[in-house]
Short mmCIF file of C-alpha atoms in Angstrom, two decimals:
data_model
loop_
_atom_site.label_atom_id
_atom_site.label_comp_id
_atom_site.label_asym_id
_atom_site.label_seq_id
_atom_site.Cartn_x
_atom_site.Cartn_y
_atom_site.Cartn_z
CA UNK A 284 -41.07 -5.29 -4.87
CA UNK A 285 -43.80 -4.45 -2.95
CA UNK A 286 -45.36 -5.63 0.68
CA UNK A 287 -48.17 -7.45 0.30
CA UNK A 288 -50.57 -9.35 3.25
CA UNK A 289 -52.86 -11.58 2.51
CA UNK A 290 -56.43 -10.62 5.85
CA UNK A 291 -59.05 -12.74 6.09
CA UNK A 292 -61.40 -9.99 4.69
CA UNK A 293 -59.09 -10.10 1.35
CA UNK A 294 -55.71 -8.74 0.84
CA UNK A 295 -53.55 -5.49 0.46
CA UNK A 296 -50.32 -4.76 -0.82
CA UNK A 297 -47.82 -1.27 -0.07
CA UNK A 298 -47.42 0.95 -2.96
CA UNK A 299 -44.78 3.29 -0.55
CA UNK A 300 -43.40 3.34 2.58
CA UNK A 301 -42.15 7.00 3.25
CA UNK A 302 -41.16 8.87 6.71
CA UNK A 303 -44.11 11.34 5.93
CA UNK A 304 -46.99 8.73 4.93
CA UNK A 305 -47.51 5.17 3.75
CA UNK A 306 -49.99 4.16 0.11
CA UNK A 307 -51.54 0.71 0.11
CA UNK A 308 -53.61 -1.15 -2.84
CA UNK A 309 -56.38 -3.02 -0.22
CA UNK A 310 -59.00 -5.18 -1.79
CA UNK A 311 -61.84 -6.78 0.42
CA UNK A 312 -63.43 -9.12 -1.19
CA UNK A 313 -67.25 -10.10 -1.62
CA UNK A 314 -68.57 -10.64 1.99
CA UNK A 315 -65.65 -9.55 3.53
CA UNK A 316 -64.86 -6.52 6.18
CA UNK A 317 -61.96 -4.97 8.24
CA UNK A 318 -62.27 -4.24 11.53
CA UNK A 319 -64.12 -1.57 13.14
CA UNK A 320 -60.68 -0.08 13.82
CA UNK A 321 -59.17 3.96 15.12
CA UNK A 322 -55.39 4.94 15.02
CA UNK A 323 -52.89 7.33 17.71
CA UNK A 324 -50.61 8.12 15.01
CA UNK A 325 -52.27 8.43 11.77
CA UNK A 326 -55.15 9.53 9.96
CA UNK A 327 -56.15 7.69 6.68
CA UNK A 328 -58.00 9.15 3.27
CA UNK A 329 -59.84 6.45 1.23
CA UNK A 330 -60.17 6.14 -2.55
CA UNK A 331 -62.64 3.77 -4.57
CA UNK A 332 -61.37 2.31 -7.54
CA UNK A 333 -63.66 -0.38 -7.92
CA UNK A 334 -66.74 -1.96 -6.48
CA UNK A 335 -68.86 -0.16 -4.26
CA UNK A 336 -67.48 -0.27 -0.23
CA UNK A 337 -69.68 0.28 2.75
CA UNK A 338 -67.60 2.55 4.59
CA UNK A 339 -68.25 3.35 9.07
CA UNK A 340 -66.66 7.19 9.91
CA UNK A 341 -67.46 7.34 13.55
CA UNK A 342 -71.29 7.15 13.21
CA UNK A 343 -71.80 7.76 9.80
CA UNK A 344 -72.24 4.58 7.57
CA UNK A 345 -72.76 4.90 3.32
CA UNK A 346 -71.65 3.23 0.16
CA UNK A 347 -68.59 5.22 -2.11
CA UNK A 348 -68.34 4.01 -5.10
CA UNK A 349 -65.00 4.09 -7.35
CA UNK A 350 -63.96 7.72 -7.39
CA UNK A 351 -65.68 8.51 -4.17
CA UNK A 352 -63.31 9.58 -1.76
CA UNK A 353 -63.75 8.63 1.96
CA UNK A 354 -61.16 10.87 4.52
CA UNK A 355 -60.45 9.30 8.17
CA UNK A 356 -59.94 11.60 11.25
CA UNK A 357 -57.50 10.73 13.06
CA UNK A 358 -58.37 8.82 15.79
CA UNK A 359 -62.09 7.98 14.02
CA UNK A 360 -63.73 5.07 13.92
CA UNK A 361 -63.81 3.17 10.67
CA UNK A 362 -64.85 0.30 8.57
CA UNK A 363 -64.56 -0.63 5.15
CA UNK A 364 -67.60 -3.65 4.49
CA UNK A 365 -68.32 -5.24 1.22
CA UNK A 366 -71.78 -5.75 0.83
CA UNK A 367 -71.36 -7.45 -2.54
CA UNK A 368 -70.99 -9.90 -4.83
CA UNK A 369 -68.07 -7.88 -6.85
CA UNK A 370 -64.20 -7.35 -4.52
CA UNK A 371 -63.99 -3.67 -3.34
CA UNK A 372 -59.91 -2.06 -4.42
CA UNK A 373 -59.82 1.22 -3.21
CA UNK A 374 -55.74 3.08 -2.57
CA UNK A 375 -55.47 4.14 1.18
CA UNK A 376 -53.06 7.23 2.39
CA UNK A 377 -51.82 7.27 5.55
CA UNK A 378 -50.28 10.63 6.84
CA UNK A 379 -49.27 11.23 10.36
CA UNK A 380 -46.11 10.30 12.70
CA UNK A 381 -46.44 6.79 12.93
CA UNK A 382 -47.99 3.72 10.00
CA UNK A 383 -46.47 0.65 11.91
CA UNK A 384 -49.21 -2.21 11.59
CA UNK A 385 -49.47 -1.93 15.97
CA UNK A 386 -51.29 0.83 15.51
CA UNK A 387 -54.63 -0.56 14.32
CA UNK A 388 -57.16 -0.37 17.53
CA UNK A 389 -59.69 -3.21 16.98
CA UNK A 390 -62.57 -2.04 18.92
CA UNK A 391 -64.95 -4.90 16.96
CA UNK A 392 -63.43 -7.50 14.90
CA UNK A 393 -65.18 -10.44 12.64
CA UNK A 394 -62.12 -12.42 12.62
CA UNK A 395 -61.45 -12.63 16.58
CA UNK A 396 -57.90 -10.55 16.15
CA UNK A 397 -56.47 -8.43 19.13
#
């Protein structure tokens, strides 16, 4: 059974959780967006599976569609936003030394989380 969590912007499923990496399937609802955040212990690779997501990586903001890959370096500010009427689904591969949810440092958050 996969770990599953519902968030204000959508939901995610953990597909693999190992010492060296973690893999999630993430669904962002229409109009939803993740917090602008960074991590101390991990970098991420996002592969878009369906929909069109607007990805922020530091100062760069651009749309990614199915098959596009976003590489997020360790410490980079990043966010996924869905400005469309269809869900955005992407696969997130985390790699580094620690993958806990408490390694999310939120810089901006629409849902007032710390």
